[in-house]
PDB file of C-alpha atoms in Angstrom:
ATOM      1  CA  MET A   3     -56.443   6.971  87.806  1.00 50.00           C
ATOM      2  CA  GLY A   4     -53.869   8.750  85.597  1.00 54.00           C
ATOM      3  CA  TYR A   5     -54.203  11.609  83.152  1.00 50.00           C
ATOM      4  CA  PRO A   6     -53.367  11.990  79.967  1.00 55.00           C
ATOM      5  CA  ALA A   7     -49.726  12.292  78.946  1.00 53.00           C
ATOM      6  CA  GLY A   8     -50.840  15.120  76.373  1.00 52.00           C
ATOM      7  CA  ALA A   9     -52.897  17.095  79.092  1.00 49.00           C
ATOM      8  CA  CYS A  10     -49.789  16.981  81.225  1.00 50.00           C
ATOM      9  CA  ARG A  11     -47.724  18.951  78.802  1.00 50.00           C
ATOM     10  CA  ARG A  12     -50.649  21.258  78.051  1.00 51.00           C
ATOM     11  CA  ALA A  13     -50.535  21.754  81.802  1.00 49.00           C
ATOM     12  CA  ARG A  14     -46.815  22.694  81.608  1.00 51.00           C
ATOM     13  CA  SER A  15     -47.016  24.952  79.018  1.00 50.00           C
ATOM     14  CA  THR A  16     -49.942  26.765  79.877  1.00 50.00           C
ATOM     15  CA  THR A  17     -48.265  27.196  83.656  1.00 50.00           C
ATOM     16  CA  SER A  18     -44.651  28.452  81.744  1.00 49.00           C
ATOM     17  CA  SER A  19     -46.173  30.789  80.008  1.00 49.00           C
ATOM     18  CA  ALA A  20     -48.096  32.181  82.767  1.00 46.00           C
ATOM     19  CA  ARG A  21     -44.639  32.207  84.820  1.00 50.00           C
ATOM     20  CA  SER A  22     -42.627  34.235  81.381  1.00 54.00           C
ATOM     21  CA  TRP A  23     -46.165  36.854  80.942  1.00 49.00           C
ATOM     22  CA  PRO A  24     -44.793  39.202  84.102  1.00 55.00           C
ATOM     23  CA  THR A  25     -41.020  38.885  82.861  1.00 57.00           C
ATOM     24  CA  ARG A  26     -42.073  39.794  78.981  1.00 54.00           C
ATOM     25  CA  THR A  27     -44.150  42.532  80.547  1.00 51.00           C
ATOM     26  CA  ARG A  28     -41.744  44.077  82.822  1.00 48.00           C
ATOM     27  CA  SER A  29     -39.197  44.131  79.992  1.00 53.00           C
ATOM     28  CA  ARG A  30     -41.673  46.144  77.895  1.00 53.00           C
ATOM     29  CA  THR A  31     -42.235  48.585  80.732  1.00 47.00           C
ATOM     30  CA  ARG A  32     -38.699  49.311  81.362  1.00 51.00           C
ATOM     31  CA  ARG A  33     -38.045  49.821  77.370  1.00 56.00           C
ATOM     32  CA  ARG A  34     -41.022  52.147  77.630  1.00 54.00           C
ATOM     33  CA  LEU A  35     -39.663  54.356  80.888  1.00 46.00           C
ATOM     34  CA  ALA A  36     -36.342  54.441  79.425  1.00 59.00           C
ATOM     35  CA  HIS A  37     -37.221  55.713  76.086  1.00 67.00           C
ATOM     36  CA  ALA A  38     -39.358  58.497  78.164  1.00 69.00           C
ATOM     37  CA  GLU A  39     -36.507  59.486  79.944  1.00 76.00           C
ATOM     38  CA  VAL A  40     -34.191  59.960  77.271  1.00 80.00           C
ATOM     39  CA  ALA A  41     -36.671  62.073  75.892  1.00 82.00           C
ATOM     40  CA  GLN A  42     -37.253  63.863  78.756  1.00 84.00           C
ATOM     41  CA  VAL A  43     -33.231  64.351  79.064  1.00 82.00           C
ATOM     42  CA  ALA A  44     -33.372  65.097  75.378  1.00 82.00           C
ATOM     43  CA  GLU A  45     -35.599  68.293  75.835  1.00 86.00           C
ATOM     44  CA  LEU A  46     -33.615  69.402  78.954  1.00 87.00           C
ATOM     45  CA  LEU A  47     -30.860  69.894  76.756  1.00 87.00           C
ATOM     46  CA  ILE A  48     -31.914  72.236  74.757  1.00 86.00           C
ATOM     47  CA  SER A  49     -33.503  74.210  78.344  1.00 89.00           C
ATOM     48  CA  SER A  50     -32.386  77.883  78.130  1.00 90.00           C
ATOM     49  CA  HIS A  51     -30.808  77.693  81.296  1.00 93.00           C
ATOM     50  CA  GLU A  52     -27.025  77.154  81.082  1.00 93.00           C
ATOM     51  CA  VAL A  53     -27.572  75.557  84.664  1.00 94.00           C
ATOM     52  CA  ILE A  54     -30.777  73.057  83.541  1.00 92.00           C
ATOM     53  CA  ARG A  55     -28.711  71.972  80.586  1.00 93.00           C
ATOM     54  CA  ARG A  56     -25.318  71.443  82.090  1.00 93.00           C
ATOM     55  CA  ALA A  57     -27.382  69.024  84.560  1.00 92.00           C
ATOM     56  CA  ALA A  58     -28.724  67.518  81.664  1.00 90.00           C
ATOM     57  CA  VAL A  59     -25.908  66.666  80.142  1.00 90.00           C
ATOM     58  CA  GLN A  60     -24.221  65.137  83.458  1.00 89.00           C
ATOM     59  CA  SER A  61     -27.284  63.087  83.633  1.00 85.00           C
ATOM     60  CA  ALA A  62     -26.161  61.234  80.048  1.00 84.00           C
ATOM     61  CA  LYS A  63     -22.788  60.221  81.732  1.00 82.00           C
ATOM     62  CA  SER A  64     -23.921  56.395  82.584  1.00 78.00           C
ATOM     63  CA  ARG A  65     -26.221  56.380  80.011  1.00 79.00           C
ATOM     64  CA  GLY A  66     -25.475  55.265  76.457  1.00 75.00           C
ATOM     65  CA  GLU A  67     -28.765  55.404  74.388  1.00 82.00           C
ATOM     66  CA  PRO A  68     -26.971  56.260  71.044  1.00 85.00           C
ATOM     67  CA  GLU A  69     -30.210  59.102  70.197  1.00 86.00           C
ATOM     68  CA  LEU A  70     -28.953  60.395  73.972  1.00 86.00           C
ATOM     69  CA  LEU A  71     -25.219  60.721  73.356  1.00 87.00           C
ATOM     70  CA  GLN A  72     -25.801  62.258  69.951  1.00 89.00           C
ATOM     71  CA  ALA A  73     -27.704  64.812  71.719  1.00 88.00           C
ATOM     72  CA  VAL A  74     -25.654  65.333  74.269  1.00 90.00           C
ATOM     73  CA  LEU A  75     -22.464  65.902  71.539  1.00 91.00           C
ATOM     74  CA  GLY A  76     -24.771  68.830  69.719  1.00 90.00           C
ATOM     75  CA  LEU A  77     -23.902  70.870  72.748  1.00 92.00           C
ATOM     76  CA  ILE A  78     -20.016  70.788  71.996  1.00 93.00           C
ATOM     77  CA  ASP A  79     -20.208  74.633  70.647  1.00 92.00           C
ATOM     78  CA  ASP A  80     -22.545  75.661  73.470  1.00 93.00           C
ATOM     79  CA  PRO A  81     -22.143  79.546  74.369  1.00 93.00           C
ATOM     80  CA  ARG A  82     -21.443  78.261  78.233  1.00 94.00           C
ATOM     81  CA  ALA A  83     -18.166  76.838  79.570  1.00 93.00           C
ATOM     82  CA  SER A  84     -19.873  74.858  81.925  1.00 93.00           C
ATOM     83  CA  VAL A  85     -21.597  73.211  79.241  1.00 94.00           C
ATOM     84  CA  ARG A  86     -18.442  72.764  77.092  1.00 94.00           C
ATOM     85  CA  ALA A  87     -16.727  70.923  79.666  1.00 94.00           C
ATOM     86  CA  ALA A  88     -19.103  68.596  81.080  1.00 94.00           C
ATOM     87  CA  VAL A  89     -19.888  67.434  77.432  1.00 94.00           C
ATOM     88  CA  ILE A  90     -16.396  66.238  77.461  1.00 94.00           C
ATOM     89  CA  GLU A  91     -16.534  64.761  81.023  1.00 92.00           C
ATOM     90  CA  VAL A  92     -19.119  62.599  79.158  1.00 91.00           C
ATOM     91  CA  VAL A  93     -17.231  61.790  76.111  1.00 90.00           C
ATOM     92  CA  ALA A  94     -14.291  60.998  78.064  1.00 89.00           C
ATOM     93  CA  ALA A  95     -15.469  57.221  78.367  1.00 85.00           C
ATOM     94  CA  ARG A  96     -16.075  57.284  74.536  1.00 86.00           C
ATOM     95  CA  PRO A  97     -13.567  59.634  72.947  1.00 87.00           C
ATOM     96  CA  SER A  98     -13.738  57.783  69.921  1.00 87.00           C
ATOM     97  CA  LEU A  99     -17.236  59.907  69.733  1.00 89.00           C
ATOM     98  CA  LEU A 100     -15.410  63.157  68.928  1.00 92.00           C
ATOM     99  CA  ASP A 101     -13.661  63.479  65.984  1.00 94.00           C
ATOM    100  CA  ASP A 102      -9.234  64.809  65.400  1.00 95.00           C
ATOM    101  CA  ALA A 103     -10.971  68.330  64.322  1.00 95.00           C
ATOM    102  CA  THR A 104     -13.003  68.881  66.508  1.00 94.00           C
ATOM    103  CA  VAL A 105     -10.376  67.670  70.253  1.00 95.00           C
ATOM    104  CA  THR A 106      -8.078  70.162  68.002  1.00 96.00           C
ATOM    105  CA  ARG A 107     -10.386  73.196  68.109  1.00 95.00           C
ATOM    106  CA  LEU A 108     -11.399  72.307  71.603  1.00 95.00           C
ATOM    107  CA  LEU A 109      -7.701  72.689  73.106  1.00 96.00           C
ATOM    108  CA  ALA A 110      -7.720  75.784  71.830  1.00 95.00           C
ATOM    109  CA  ASP A 111     -11.315  77.050  73.715  1.00 95.00           C
ATOM    110  CA  ASP A 112     -11.214  80.043  75.902  1.00 94.00           C
ATOM    111  CA  GLU A 113     -12.308  77.970  78.772  1.00 93.00           C
ATOM    112  CA  GLU A 114      -9.553  76.265  80.429  1.00 95.00           C
ATOM    113  CA  ASP A 115     -11.018  73.173  81.974  1.00 94.00           C
ATOM    114  CA  VAL A 116     -12.277  72.743  78.075  1.00 95.00           C
ATOM    115  CA  ARG A 117      -9.055  72.493  77.331  1.00 96.00           C
ATOM    116  CA  LYS A 118      -8.125  70.463  79.951  1.00 96.00           C
ATOM    117  CA  GLY A 119     -10.510  67.918  79.289  1.00 95.00           C
ATOM    118  CA  ALA A 120      -9.403  68.217  74.950  1.00 96.00           C
ATOM    119  CA  ALA A 121      -6.030  67.285  76.031  1.00 97.00           C
ATOM    120  CA  GLY A 122      -6.947  64.223  77.693  1.00 95.00           C
ATOM    121  CA  LEU A 123      -9.469  63.214  74.912  1.00 95.00           C
ATOM    122  CA  ALA A 124      -6.391  63.388  72.554  1.00 95.00           C
ATOM    123  CA  ARG A 125      -4.424  60.700  74.218  1.00 94.00           C
ATOM    124  CA  GLY A 126      -3.329  58.185  71.568  1.00 93.00           C
ATOM    125  CA  ARG A 127      -4.489  60.168  69.116  1.00 94.00           C
ATOM    126  CA  ALA A 128      -0.557  60.472  66.659  1.00 94.00           C
ATOM    127  CA  ALA A 129      -2.207  63.513  64.239  1.00 95.00           C
ATOM    128  CA  LEU A 130      -2.642  65.426  67.679  1.00 96.00           C
ATOM    129  CA  THR A 131       0.752  65.129  68.978  1.00 96.00           C
ATOM    130  CA  PRO A 132       1.528  69.232  67.531  1.00 96.00           C
ATOM    131  CA  ALA A 133      -1.504  70.589  69.276  1.00 96.00           C
ATOM    132  CA  LEU A 134      -0.524  68.201  72.354  1.00 97.00           C
ATOM    133  CA  LEU A 135       3.068  69.829  72.202  1.00 97.00           C
ATOM    134  CA  LEU A 136       1.614  73.146  72.341  1.00 97.00           C
ATOM    135  CA  ALA A 137      -0.702  72.805  74.837  1.00 97.00           C
ATOM    136  CA  LEU A 138       2.341  71.730  77.071  1.00 97.00           C
ATOM    137  CA  ALA A 139       2.950  75.881  76.940  1.00 96.00           C
ATOM    138  CA  ASP A 140      -0.255  76.818  77.775  1.00 97.00           C
ATOM    139  CA  GLY A 141      -0.919  79.392  80.344  1.00 96.00           C
ATOM    140  CA  ASP A 142      -2.942  77.315  83.130  1.00 97.00           C
ATOM    141  CA  TRP A 143      -0.747  74.520  84.846  1.00 97.00           C
ATOM    142  CA  ASN A 144      -3.939  72.398  84.525  1.00 97.00           C
ATOM    143  CA  VAL A 145      -4.027  72.077  80.858  1.00 98.00           C
ATOM    144  CA  ARG A 146       0.055  71.503  80.756  1.00 98.00           C
ATOM    145  CA  GLU A 147      -0.133  69.079  83.160  1.00 98.00           C
ATOM    146  CA  ALA A 148      -2.939  66.943  81.249  1.00 97.00           C
ATOM    147  CA  ALA A 149      -0.908  67.390  77.758  1.00 98.00           C
ATOM    148  CA  ALA A 150       2.035  65.977  79.818  1.00 98.00           C
ATOM    149  CA  LYS A 151       0.371  63.432  80.347  1.00 97.00           C
ATOM    150  CA  SER A 152      -1.065  62.681  77.406  1.00 97.00           C
ATOM    151  CA  LEU A 153       2.164  63.076  75.524  1.00 97.00           C
ATOM    152  CA  GLY A 154       2.856  59.669  77.369  1.00 95.00           C
ATOM    153  CA  GLU A 155       1.196  58.088  74.615  1.00 93.00           C
ATOM    154  CA  ALA A 156       3.235  59.905  72.163  1.00 93.00           C
ATOM    155  CA  ASP A 157       5.323  58.838  69.117  1.00 84.00           C
ATOM    156  CA  GLY A 158       8.476  60.781  68.061  1.00 78.00           C
ATOM    157  CA  ASP A 159      11.873  61.826  69.957  1.00 76.00           C
ATOM    158  CA  GLY A 160      10.718  65.566  69.986  1.00 90.00           C
ATOM    159  CA  VAL A 161       8.264  64.355  72.540  1.00 95.00           C
ATOM    160  CA  ILE A 162      10.700  63.416  75.095  1.00 94.00           C
ATOM    161  CA  THR A 163      13.019  66.643  74.230  1.00 94.00           C
ATOM    162  CA  ALA A 164       9.555  68.638  74.787  1.00 96.00           C
ATOM    163  CA  LEU A 165       8.815  67.019  78.294  1.00 97.00           C
ATOM    164  CA  VAL A 166      12.089  67.370  79.371  1.00 96.00           C
ATOM    165  CA  GLU A 167      12.226  71.228  78.128  1.00 97.00           C
ATOM    166  CA  ARG A 168       9.275  71.557  80.147  1.00 97.00           C
ATOM    167  CA  ILE A 169      10.643  69.586  83.631  1.00 97.00           C
ATOM    168  CA  GLY A 170      13.525  72.173  83.360  1.00 96.00           C
ATOM    169  CA  GLU A 171      11.736  75.329  82.429  1.00 96.00           C
ATOM    170  CA  ASP A 172       7.916  74.882  84.333  1.00 97.00           C
ATOM    171  CA  SER A 173       7.543  76.154  88.007  1.00 95.00           C
ATOM    172  CA  ASP A 174       4.273  74.268  88.644  1.00 97.00           C
ATOM    173  CA  ALA A 175       5.852  71.044  90.732  1.00 96.00           C
ATOM    174  CA  ASP A 176       2.669  68.956  88.937  1.00 97.00           C
ATOM    175  CA  VAL A 177       3.133  69.807  85.708  1.00 98.00           C
ATOM    176  CA  GLN A 178       7.521  68.507  86.466  1.00 97.00           C
ATOM    177  CA  ARG A 179       6.353  65.502  87.817  1.00 97.00           C
ATOM    178  CA  ALA A 180       3.694  64.219  85.164  1.00 98.00           C
ATOM    179  CA  ALA A 181       6.097  64.963  82.000  1.00 98.00           C
ATOM    180  CA  ALA A 182       8.920  63.627  84.168  1.00 97.00           C
ATOM    181  CA  ALA A 183       6.576  60.461  84.120  1.00 97.00           C
ATOM    182  CA  SER A 184       5.388  60.764  80.517  1.00 97.00           C
ATOM    183  CA  ALA A 185       9.566  60.620  79.479  1.00 95.00           C
ATOM    184  CA  GLU A 186      10.184  58.027  81.610  1.00 95.00           C
ATOM    185  CA  ARG A 187       8.035  56.165  80.266  1.00 94.00           C
ATOM    186  CA  LEU A 188       8.923  57.208  76.477  1.00 94.00           C
ATOM    187  CA  LEU A 189      12.397  56.207  77.182  1.00 91.00           C
ATOM    188  CA  GLY A 190      12.131  52.917  78.408  1.00 88.00           C
ATOM    189  CA  ALA A 191      10.360  52.170  75.756  1.00 87.00           C
ATOM    190  CA  ARG A 192      12.324  53.649  73.135  1.00 81.00           C
ATOM    191  CA  GLY A 193      15.754  51.721  74.529  1.00 70.00           C
ATOM    192  CA  ASP A 194      18.485  53.076  72.700  1.00 63.00           C
ATOM    193  CA  GLN A 195      18.912  56.817  73.887  1.00 54.00           C
ATOM    194  CA  GLY A 196      22.256  57.846  71.942  1.00 57.00           C
ATOM    195  CA  GLU A 197      20.123  59.904  69.005  1.00 73.00           C
ATOM    196  CA  LEU A 198      17.821  61.776  71.179  1.00 82.00           C
ATOM    197  CA  ALA A 199      17.929  65.619  70.453  1.00 85.00           C
ATOM    198  CA  ALA A 200      19.084  67.333  74.129  1.00 85.00           C
ATOM    199  CA  PRO A 201      17.832  70.775  75.257  1.00 89.00           C
ATOM    200  CA  ALA A 202      19.943  73.603  75.923  1.00 89.00           C
ATOM    201  CA  LEU A 203      22.624  72.597  78.445  1.00 89.00           C
ATOM    202  CA  ALA A 204      21.571  74.924  81.045  1.00 91.00           C
ATOM    203  CA  THR A 205      17.712  73.887  81.260  1.00 94.00           C
ATOM    204  CA  LEU A 206      19.065  70.161  81.428  1.00 94.00           C
ATOM    205  CA  ARG A 207      20.772  71.411  85.024  1.00 94.00           C
ATOM    206  CA  SER A 208      17.942  72.788  85.941  1.00 95.00           C
ATOM    207  CA  VAL A 209      15.998  69.251  85.409  1.00 96.00           C
ATOM    208  CA  ARG A 210      18.933  67.514  86.705  1.00 95.00           C
ATOM    209  CA  THR A 211      18.126  69.551  90.223  1.00 95.00           C
ATOM    210  CA  LYS A 212      15.048  68.896  90.306  1.00 96.00           C
ATOM    211  CA  LEU A 213      14.921  65.303  89.564  1.00 96.00           C
ATOM    212  CA  GLU A 214      17.262  65.050  92.658  1.00 94.00           C
ATOM    213  CA  ALA A 215      14.301  65.993  94.958  1.00 93.00           C
ATOM    214  CA  THR A 216      12.343  63.072  93.351  1.00 92.00           C
ATOM    215  CA  GLY A 217      14.268  60.258  95.387  1.00 92.00           C
ATOM    216  CA  PRO A 218      14.220  56.993  93.777  1.00 93.00           C
ATOM    217  CA  LYS A 219      12.144  57.993  90.715  1.00 94.00           C
ATOM    218  CA  PHE A 220      12.802  58.315  87.259  1.00 96.00           C
ATOM    219  CA  PRO A 221      15.766  56.450  86.873  1.00 95.00           C
ATOM    220  CA  ALA A 222      16.264  56.184  82.935  1.00 92.00           C
ATOM    221  CA  LEU A 223      15.599  60.000  82.621  1.00 94.00           C
ATOM    222  CA  LYS A 224      17.928  60.501  85.149  1.00 95.00           C
ATOM    223  CA  ARG A 225      20.436  58.559  83.449  1.00 92.00           C
ATOM    224  CA  TRP A 226      20.107  60.064  80.336  1.00 91.00           C
ATOM    225  CA  VAL A 227      20.248  63.586  81.747  1.00 93.00           C
ATOM    226  CA  ALA A 228      23.594  62.662  83.300  1.00 91.00           C
ATOM    227  CA  GLY A 229      25.146  61.488  80.099  1.00 89.00           C
ATOM    228  CA  VAL A 230      24.076  64.000  78.064  1.00 88.00           C
ATOM    229  CA  LEU A 231      25.630  66.810  80.397  1.00 89.00           C
ATOM    230  CA  GLU A 232      28.865  64.150  80.924  1.00 85.00           C
ATOM    231  CA  ARG A 233      29.248  64.510  76.960  1.00 81.00           C
ATOM    232  CA  GLU A 234      28.005  67.910  75.720  1.00 75.00           C
ATOM    233  CA  VAL A 235      30.634  70.905  75.530  1.00 63.00           C
ATOM    234  CA  ASP A 236      28.746  73.921  76.785  1.00 61.00           C
ATOM    235  CA  VAL A 237      29.575  76.128  73.148  1.00 62.00           C
ATOM    236  CA  LYS A 238      27.845  79.365  74.271  1.00 61.00           C
ATOM    237  CA  ALA A 239      29.339  79.481  77.726  1.00 65.00           C
ATOM    238  CA  LEU A 240      32.886  78.628  76.125  1.00 66.00           C
ATOM    239  CA  ARG A 241      31.994  81.749  73.797  1.00 72.00           C
ATOM    240  CA  GLU A 242      31.363  83.655  76.323  1.00 73.00           C
ATOM    241  CA  TYR A 243      34.334  82.697  78.288  1.00 67.00           C
ATOM    242  CA  GLY A 244      36.321  83.460  75.003  1.00 71.00           C
ATOM    243  CA  LYS A 245      35.177  86.949  74.531  1.00 77.00           C
ATOM    244  CA  LEU A 246      35.875  87.983  77.887  1.00 76.00           C
ATOM    245  CA  LEU A 247      39.195  86.850  77.820  1.00 70.00           C
ATOM    246  CA  SER A 248      39.938  88.689  73.829  1.00 76.00           C
ATOM    247  CA  ASP A 249      38.514  91.960  75.623  1.00 77.00           C
ATOM    248  CA  GLU A 250      40.707  91.682  78.963  1.00 73.00           C
ATOM    249  CA  ALA A 251      43.618  91.227  76.390  1.00 71.00           C
ATOM    250  CA  LEU A 252      42.992  94.242  74.059  1.00 76.00           C
ATOM    251  CA  ALA A 253      42.141  96.297  77.471  1.00 77.00           C
ATOM    252  CA  GLY A 254      45.733  95.291  78.515  1.00 70.00           C
ATOM    253  CA  ARG A 255      44.745  93.651  81.385  1.00 72.00           C
ATOM    254  CA  LEU A 256      46.295  90.368  80.777  1.00 64.00           C
ATOM    255  CA  PRO A 257      49.936  91.255  80.965  1.00 58.00           C
ATOM    256  CA  ARG A 258      50.998  87.443  81.847  1.00 57.00           C
ATOM    257  CA  ALA A 259      50.058  86.459  78.462  1.00 51.00           C
ATOM    258  CA  HIS A 260      52.939  87.867  76.510  1.00 52.00           C
ATOM    259  CA  GLY A 261      54.651  85.303  74.390  1.00 61.00           C
ATOM    260  CA  VAL A 262      52.099  82.436  74.266  1.00 62.00           C
ATOM    261  CA  GLU A 263      51.921  82.760  70.532  1.00 69.00           C
ATOM    262  CA  ALA A 264      55.536  82.467  70.553  1.00 71.00           C
ATOM    263  CA  VAL A 265      55.956  79.753  73.562  1.00 68.00           C
ATOM    264  CA  CYS A 266      52.977  77.694  71.167  1.00 68.00           C
ATOM    265  CA  ASP A 267      54.688  78.069  67.891  1.00 74.00           C
ATOM    266  CA  ALA A 268      58.223  76.464  69.564  1.00 75.00           C
ATOM    267  CA  ILE A 269      56.792  74.237  71.276  1.00 74.00           C
ATOM    268  CA  VAL A 270      54.932  72.752  67.655  1.00 71.00           C
ATOM    269  CA  ARG A 271      58.211  73.366  66.005  1.00 75.00           C
ATOM    270  CA  VAL A 272      59.796  70.810  68.777  1.00 71.00           C
ATOM    271  CA  LEU A 273      56.917  68.168  68.279  1.00 71.00           C
ATOM    272  CA  THR A 274      57.110  68.634  63.922  1.00 71.00           C
ATOM    273  CA  GLY A 275      60.964  68.551  63.971  1.00 69.00           C
ATOM    274  CA  ALA A 276      60.801  71.957  61.478  1.00 69.00           C
ATOM    275  CA  GLY A 277      63.513  72.856  64.299  1.00 66.00           C
ATOM    276  CA  PRO A 278      64.277  76.719  65.047  1.00 64.00           C
ATOM    277  CA  PRO A 279      62.491  79.855  63.366  1.00 60.00           C
ATOM    278  CA  ARG A 280      63.849  80.755  60.342  1.00 57.00           C
ATOM    279  CA  GLY A 281      66.754  83.518  60.807  1.00 52.00           C
ATOM    280  CA  GLY A 282      68.544  82.043  63.297  1.00 51.00           C
ATOM    281  CA  PRO A 283      68.529  79.799  66.813  1.00 50.00           C
ATOM    282  CA  ALA A 284      65.313  79.924  68.773  1.00 47.00           C
ATOM    283  CA  ARG A 285      65.185  83.151  70.498  1.00 49.00           C
ATOM    284  CA  ARG A 286      64.492  82.990  73.999  1.00 49.00           C
ATOM    285  CA  VAL A 287      60.486  83.842  74.847  1.00 44.00           C
ATOM    286  CA  ARG A 288      60.681  86.111  77.982  1.00 48.00           C
ATOM    287  CA  GLY A 289      59.418  84.329  81.076  1.00 47.00           C
ATOM    288  CA  ARG A 290      57.312  85.067  84.196  1.00 46.00           C
ATOM    289  CA  GLU A 291      60.296  86.879  85.832  1.00 48.00           C
ATOM    290  CA  ASP A 292      61.206  88.844  82.661  1.00 49.00           C
ATOM    291  CA  VAL A 293      57.582  90.041  82.090  1.00 42.00           C
ATOM    292  CA  ASP A 294      57.288  90.738  86.127  1.00 48.00           C
ATOM    293  CA  ARG A 295      60.339  93.072  85.420  1.00 49.00           C
ATOM    294  CA  SER A 296      59.069  94.322  82.610  1.00 49.00           C
ATOM    295  CA  THR A 297      56.330  95.521  84.079  1.00 48.00           C
ATOM    296  CA  ASN A 298      57.420  97.277  87.057  1.00 51.00           C
TER     297      ASN A 298
END
């Protein structure tokens, strides 16, 4: 004897509802627990103890509840540097939570860990490029390295020049490598490198020496530095050399230079077809032997 079709359908529906009930119950339970956990962490965030506040901030790293993240952001100006640094670690995965003005302020924080974290948050933000360029000269090498890395995603020819200068002037090898890697990336993306402003030649020579120790790394940067050194004349060195020669001549310590002006004048007249000097045939310019005899 068979069962009516309607009875079978009601039985299956009842069985299905019975199965889904535990699932819905577990889901509601998880939501209640999550809400309770958020409330608990939020309570710890306002603790009077620095260690507890820092631990509460760090516990929010793996969470994404908007209300909890807002509570964490409320500690970005915490009086303790370790708490501020912990907030930046949480925000690092969500950098858009902090606006440009706040990141700029953090780049000038008294604590180097905060400045280092802020330099990372500034990556890819065109408005913060000037602040990152200032951070390249920070007194802490960790901050300078972080700034150099973030500038690898910045725009502007001045960024490349500043990175090259940092390679030549910085004494820390990690900062040098970070600046070289960013400059290499920007040069490769730029393509035409002819109009770049070059640092001082003394700085470029230092850069070339440091890059030589990196083996096959940074080929585009090495080519650019070599090209500038081949083209440019060290005007400062020439000026100093000219002053030295002038001082020596005025002091009478360059007797063999006597008559150079007359020789040059005679050569110019021959080349231009102007003929001998006015007043008669060209005088014989005293040569080396004459000068030697006159000085003995």
